[in-house]
Short mmCIF file of C-alpha atoms in Angstrom, two decimals:
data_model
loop_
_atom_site.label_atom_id
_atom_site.label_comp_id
_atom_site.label_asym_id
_atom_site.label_seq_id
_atom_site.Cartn_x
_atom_site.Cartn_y
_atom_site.Cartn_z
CA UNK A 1 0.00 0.00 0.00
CA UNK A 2 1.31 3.55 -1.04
CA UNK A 3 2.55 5.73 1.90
CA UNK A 4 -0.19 8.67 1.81
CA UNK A 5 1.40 12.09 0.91
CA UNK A 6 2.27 14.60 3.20
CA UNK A 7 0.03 17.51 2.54
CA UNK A 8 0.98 21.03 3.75
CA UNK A 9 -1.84 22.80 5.41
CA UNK A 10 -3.49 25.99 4.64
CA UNK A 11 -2.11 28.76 6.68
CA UNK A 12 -4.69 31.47 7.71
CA UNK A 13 -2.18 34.29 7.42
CA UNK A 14 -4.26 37.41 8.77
CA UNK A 15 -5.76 35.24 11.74
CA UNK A 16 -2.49 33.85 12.69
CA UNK A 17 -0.93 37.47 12.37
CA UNK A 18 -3.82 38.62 14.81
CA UNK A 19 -3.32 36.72 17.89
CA UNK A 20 -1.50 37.91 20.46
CA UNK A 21 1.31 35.36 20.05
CA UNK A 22 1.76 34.31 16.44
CA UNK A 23 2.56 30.66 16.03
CA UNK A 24 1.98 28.81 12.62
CA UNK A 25 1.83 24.38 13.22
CA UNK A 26 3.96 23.26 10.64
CA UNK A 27 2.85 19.65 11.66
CA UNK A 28 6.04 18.14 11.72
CA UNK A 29 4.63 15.52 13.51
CA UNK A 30 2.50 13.80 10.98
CA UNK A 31 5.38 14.95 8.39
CA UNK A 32 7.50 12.16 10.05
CA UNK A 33 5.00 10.01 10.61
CA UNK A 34 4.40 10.19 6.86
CA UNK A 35 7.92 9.87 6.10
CA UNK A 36 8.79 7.10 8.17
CA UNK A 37 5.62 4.99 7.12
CA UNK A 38 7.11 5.75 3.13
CA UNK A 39 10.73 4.69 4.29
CA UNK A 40 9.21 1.47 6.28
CA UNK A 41 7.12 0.39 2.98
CA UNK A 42 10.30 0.70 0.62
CA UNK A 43 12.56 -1.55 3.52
CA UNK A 44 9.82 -4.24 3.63
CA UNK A 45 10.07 -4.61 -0.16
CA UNK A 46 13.29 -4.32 0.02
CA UNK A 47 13.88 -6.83 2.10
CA UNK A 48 11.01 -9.43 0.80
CA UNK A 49 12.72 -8.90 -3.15
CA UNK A 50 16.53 -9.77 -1.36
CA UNK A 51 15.20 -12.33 0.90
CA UNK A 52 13.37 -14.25 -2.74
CA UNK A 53 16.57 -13.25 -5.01
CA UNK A 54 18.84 -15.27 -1.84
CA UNK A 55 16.54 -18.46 -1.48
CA UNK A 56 16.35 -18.87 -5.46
CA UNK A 57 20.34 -18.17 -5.46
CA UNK A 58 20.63 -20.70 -3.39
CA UNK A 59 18.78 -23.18 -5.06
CA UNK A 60 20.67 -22.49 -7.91
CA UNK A 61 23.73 -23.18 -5.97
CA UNK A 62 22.71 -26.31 -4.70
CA UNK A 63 21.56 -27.74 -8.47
CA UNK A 64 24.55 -27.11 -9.65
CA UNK A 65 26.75 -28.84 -7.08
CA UNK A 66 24.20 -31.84 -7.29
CA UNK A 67 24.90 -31.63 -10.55
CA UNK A 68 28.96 -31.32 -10.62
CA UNK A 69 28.97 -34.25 -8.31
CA UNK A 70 27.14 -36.63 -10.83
CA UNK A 71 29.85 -34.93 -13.75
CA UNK A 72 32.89 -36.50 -11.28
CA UNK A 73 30.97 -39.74 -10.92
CA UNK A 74 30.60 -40.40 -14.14
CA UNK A 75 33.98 -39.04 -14.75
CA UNK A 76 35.55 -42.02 -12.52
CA UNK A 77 33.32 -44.30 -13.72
CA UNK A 78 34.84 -43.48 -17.46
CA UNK A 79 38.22 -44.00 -15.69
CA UNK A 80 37.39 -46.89 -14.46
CA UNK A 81 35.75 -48.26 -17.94
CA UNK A 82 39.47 -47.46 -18.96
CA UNK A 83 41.38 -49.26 -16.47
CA UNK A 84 39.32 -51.74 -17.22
CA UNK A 85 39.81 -52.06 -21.11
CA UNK A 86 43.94 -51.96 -20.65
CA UNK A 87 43.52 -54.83 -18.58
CA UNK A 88 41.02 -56.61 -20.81
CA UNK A 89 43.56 -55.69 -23.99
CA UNK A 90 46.74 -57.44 -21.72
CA UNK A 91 44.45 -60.24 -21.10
CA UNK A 92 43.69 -60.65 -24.52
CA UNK A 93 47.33 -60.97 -25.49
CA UNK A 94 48.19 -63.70 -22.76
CA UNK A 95 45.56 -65.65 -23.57
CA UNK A 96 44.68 -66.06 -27.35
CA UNK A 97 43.50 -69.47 -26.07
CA UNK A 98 40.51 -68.25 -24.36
CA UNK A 99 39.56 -66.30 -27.49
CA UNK A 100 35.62 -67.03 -26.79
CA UNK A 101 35.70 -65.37 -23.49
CA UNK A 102 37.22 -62.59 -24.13
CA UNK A 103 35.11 -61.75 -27.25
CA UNK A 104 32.33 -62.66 -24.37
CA UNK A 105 34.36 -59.97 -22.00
CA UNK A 106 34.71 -57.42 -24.88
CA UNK A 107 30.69 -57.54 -25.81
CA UNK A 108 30.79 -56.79 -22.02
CA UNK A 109 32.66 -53.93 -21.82
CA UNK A 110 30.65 -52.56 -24.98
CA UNK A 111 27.43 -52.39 -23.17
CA UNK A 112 28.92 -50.74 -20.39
CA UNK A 113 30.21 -47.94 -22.87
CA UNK A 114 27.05 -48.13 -24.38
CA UNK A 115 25.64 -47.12 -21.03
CA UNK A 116 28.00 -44.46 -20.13
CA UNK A 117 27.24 -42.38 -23.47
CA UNK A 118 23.44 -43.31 -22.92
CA UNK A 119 24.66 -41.69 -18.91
CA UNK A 120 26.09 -38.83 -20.71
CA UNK A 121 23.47 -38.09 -23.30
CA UNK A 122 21.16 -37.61 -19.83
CA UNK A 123 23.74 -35.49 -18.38
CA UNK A 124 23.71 -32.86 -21.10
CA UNK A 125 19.91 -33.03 -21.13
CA UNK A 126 20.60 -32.18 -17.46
CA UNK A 127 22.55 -29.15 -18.51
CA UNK A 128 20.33 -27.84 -21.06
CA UNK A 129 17.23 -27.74 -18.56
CA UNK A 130 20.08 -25.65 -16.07
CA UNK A 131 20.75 -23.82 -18.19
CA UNK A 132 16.99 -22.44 -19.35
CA UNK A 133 16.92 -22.12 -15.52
CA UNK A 134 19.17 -19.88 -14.89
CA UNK A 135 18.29 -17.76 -17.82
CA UNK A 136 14.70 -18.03 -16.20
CA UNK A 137 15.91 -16.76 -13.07
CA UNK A 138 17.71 -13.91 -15.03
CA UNK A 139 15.09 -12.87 -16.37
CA UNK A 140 12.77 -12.89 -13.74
CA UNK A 141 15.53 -10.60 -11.77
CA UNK A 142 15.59 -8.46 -14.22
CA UNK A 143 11.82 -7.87 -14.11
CA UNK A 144 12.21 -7.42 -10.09
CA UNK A 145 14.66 -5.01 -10.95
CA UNK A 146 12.37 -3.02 -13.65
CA UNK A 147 9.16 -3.10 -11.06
CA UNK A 148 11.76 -1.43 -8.32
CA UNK A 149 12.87 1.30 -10.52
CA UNK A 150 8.98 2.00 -11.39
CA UNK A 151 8.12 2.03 -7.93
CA UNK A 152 11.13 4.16 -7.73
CA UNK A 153 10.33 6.74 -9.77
CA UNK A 154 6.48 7.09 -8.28
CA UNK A 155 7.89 8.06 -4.49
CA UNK A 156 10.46 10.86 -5.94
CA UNK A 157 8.34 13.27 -4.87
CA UNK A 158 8.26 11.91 -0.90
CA UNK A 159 11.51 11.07 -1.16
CA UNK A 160 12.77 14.65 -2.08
CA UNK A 161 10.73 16.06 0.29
CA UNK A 162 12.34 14.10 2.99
CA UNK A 163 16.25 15.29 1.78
CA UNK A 164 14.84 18.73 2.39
CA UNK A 165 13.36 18.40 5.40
CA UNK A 166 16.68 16.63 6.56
CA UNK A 167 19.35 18.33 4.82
CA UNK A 168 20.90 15.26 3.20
CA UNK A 169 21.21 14.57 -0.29
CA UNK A 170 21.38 10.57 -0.95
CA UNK A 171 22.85 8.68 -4.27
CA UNK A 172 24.24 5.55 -5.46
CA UNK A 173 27.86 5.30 -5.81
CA UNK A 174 28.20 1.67 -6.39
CA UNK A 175 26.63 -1.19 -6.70
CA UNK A 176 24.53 -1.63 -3.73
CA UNK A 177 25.97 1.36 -2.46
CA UNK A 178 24.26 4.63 -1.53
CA UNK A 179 26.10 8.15 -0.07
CA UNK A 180 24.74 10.67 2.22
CA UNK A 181 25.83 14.31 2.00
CA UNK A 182 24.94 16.36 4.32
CA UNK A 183 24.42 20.39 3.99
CA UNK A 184 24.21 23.31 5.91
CA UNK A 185 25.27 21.16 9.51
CA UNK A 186 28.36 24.04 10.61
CA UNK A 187 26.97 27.15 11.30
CA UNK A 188 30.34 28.41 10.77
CA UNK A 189 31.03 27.08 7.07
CA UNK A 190 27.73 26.22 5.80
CA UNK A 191 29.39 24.95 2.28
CA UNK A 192 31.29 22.53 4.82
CA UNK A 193 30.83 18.90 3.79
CA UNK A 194 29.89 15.99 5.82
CA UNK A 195 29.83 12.50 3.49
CA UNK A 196 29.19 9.00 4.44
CA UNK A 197 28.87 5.81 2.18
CA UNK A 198 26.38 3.03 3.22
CA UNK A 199 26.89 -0.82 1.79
CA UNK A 200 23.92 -2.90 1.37
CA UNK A 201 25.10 -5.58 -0.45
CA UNK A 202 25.21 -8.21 2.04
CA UNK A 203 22.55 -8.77 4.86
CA UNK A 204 23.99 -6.63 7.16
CA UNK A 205 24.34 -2.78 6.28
CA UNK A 206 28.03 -1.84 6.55
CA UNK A 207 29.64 1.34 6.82
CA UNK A 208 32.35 2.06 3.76
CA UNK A 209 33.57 5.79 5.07
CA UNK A 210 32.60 9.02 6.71
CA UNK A 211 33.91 12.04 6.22
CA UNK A 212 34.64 13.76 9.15
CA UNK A 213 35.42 10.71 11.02
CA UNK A 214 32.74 9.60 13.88
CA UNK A 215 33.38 7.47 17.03
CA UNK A 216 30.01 6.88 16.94
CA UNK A 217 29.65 5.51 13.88
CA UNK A 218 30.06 1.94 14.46
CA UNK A 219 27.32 2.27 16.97
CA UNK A 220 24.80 3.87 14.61
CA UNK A 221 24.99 1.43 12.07
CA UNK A 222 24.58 -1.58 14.60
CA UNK A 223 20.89 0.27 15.54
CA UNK A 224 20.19 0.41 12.04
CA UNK A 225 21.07 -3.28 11.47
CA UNK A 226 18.68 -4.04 14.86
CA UNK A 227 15.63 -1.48 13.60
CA UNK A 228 15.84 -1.25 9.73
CA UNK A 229 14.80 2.53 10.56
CA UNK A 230 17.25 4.46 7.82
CA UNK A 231 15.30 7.85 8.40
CA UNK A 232 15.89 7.62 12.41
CA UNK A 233 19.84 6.63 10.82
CA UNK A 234 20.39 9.61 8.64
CA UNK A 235 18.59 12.18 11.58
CA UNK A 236 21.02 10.41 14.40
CA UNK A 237 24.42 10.85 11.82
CA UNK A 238 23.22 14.46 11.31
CA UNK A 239 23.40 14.57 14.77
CA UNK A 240 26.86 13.20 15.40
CA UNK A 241 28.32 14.99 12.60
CA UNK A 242 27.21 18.35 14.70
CA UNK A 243 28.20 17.23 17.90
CA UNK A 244 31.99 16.84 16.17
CA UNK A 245 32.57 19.95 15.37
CA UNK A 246 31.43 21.64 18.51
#
């Protein structure tokens, strides 16, 4: 369900002017609300489309060791088959007597090629089916990927709203990457710049680099591992980057 918009409210200018202590409500408290219900929706889908993209990864995976192991079986078994015909070809050669039973062991040994291309022929059926899998599964990311940037593209509006409101500026660097740049946090040098790059690649966030440095930062990013809450994140670094420069 689509976060509902935050709306700014009609201001009654003359009225407000009029009292005996002017005081406009901005309603910064259902701003939040709004934005945190927007950034909340966007992590839950987040997380659902990386939680699907791992399980079907790992299925993936664990085909296609299934599927290596049965290539080295058959491997030794055609190793074997080989061993087997040297010592079939010496036996022939010591015994020419026994001419019957060896033809008897060769016609063997035939079938049991015969088998191993009939194992192989199944084998690279095998392959064939992995591989329309996996192109499947690329496509199908792809798609995930294409429905993301849609969905994307629809909350710009919010989202900009939101980098006002907090004074950050966010973009991806990277893949799976994002950085936060922060404006207008030193009184003293307002064109001052305060940077930090967030890594999302894994399960865990991570944090790549801050610019100033922060003490605190390791702490930060362990609360936004716990709560998944990036817009409580980005207020509390605003914070810390203020508190080290005073």
């Amino acid at each position: 369900m689509m976060a509902q918009t935050f709306r700014t409210p009609q201001i009654d200018l003359t009225s407000i002017l009029s009292a005996q202590t002017p005081e406009i409500d901005l309603r910064l408290g259902a701003y939040e609300a709004s934005t945190r219900n927007f950034l909340k929706a966007i992590g839950d889908y987040t997380n659902r489309a990386v939680t699907e993209i791992n399980r079907r990864r790992n299925n993936y995976i664990a085909e296609k060791k299934k599927l290596s192991d049965r290539v080295q079986s058959v491997e030794a078994e055609t190793n074997q088959c080989k061993v087997d015909e040297i010592g079939l070809l010496a036996s022939l050669e010591k015994e020419q007597e026994e001419t019957k039973e060896a033809e008897s062991s060769v016609a063997v040994f035939r079938r049991q090629l015969t088998s191993v291309r009939e194992t192989f022929a199944s084998l690279d059926t095998e392959i064939e089916h992995y591989r329309a899998v996996t192109n499947s599964l690329r496509r199908e990311k792809g798609r995930e990927r294409g429905i993301l940037d849609k969905l994307s593209s629809q909350e710009i509006p919010e989202l900009q709203a939101s980098v006002d409101a907090i004074g950050c500026t966010i973009e991806g660097v990277g893949r799976d990457q994002l950085l936060f740049q922060f404006h207008n946090v030193n009184p003293a040098d307002l064109r001052q710049q305060f940077t930090f790059v967030l890594d999302m690649s894994g399960n865990t966030y991570r944090a790549l680099s801050s610019s100033p440095q922060l003490l605190t930062l390791p702490i930060l990013v362990d609360e936004l591992n716990d709560t998944k809450d990036i817009y409580t994140f980005v207020k509390n670094l605003r914070q810390s980057f203020l508190r080290s420069i005073s």
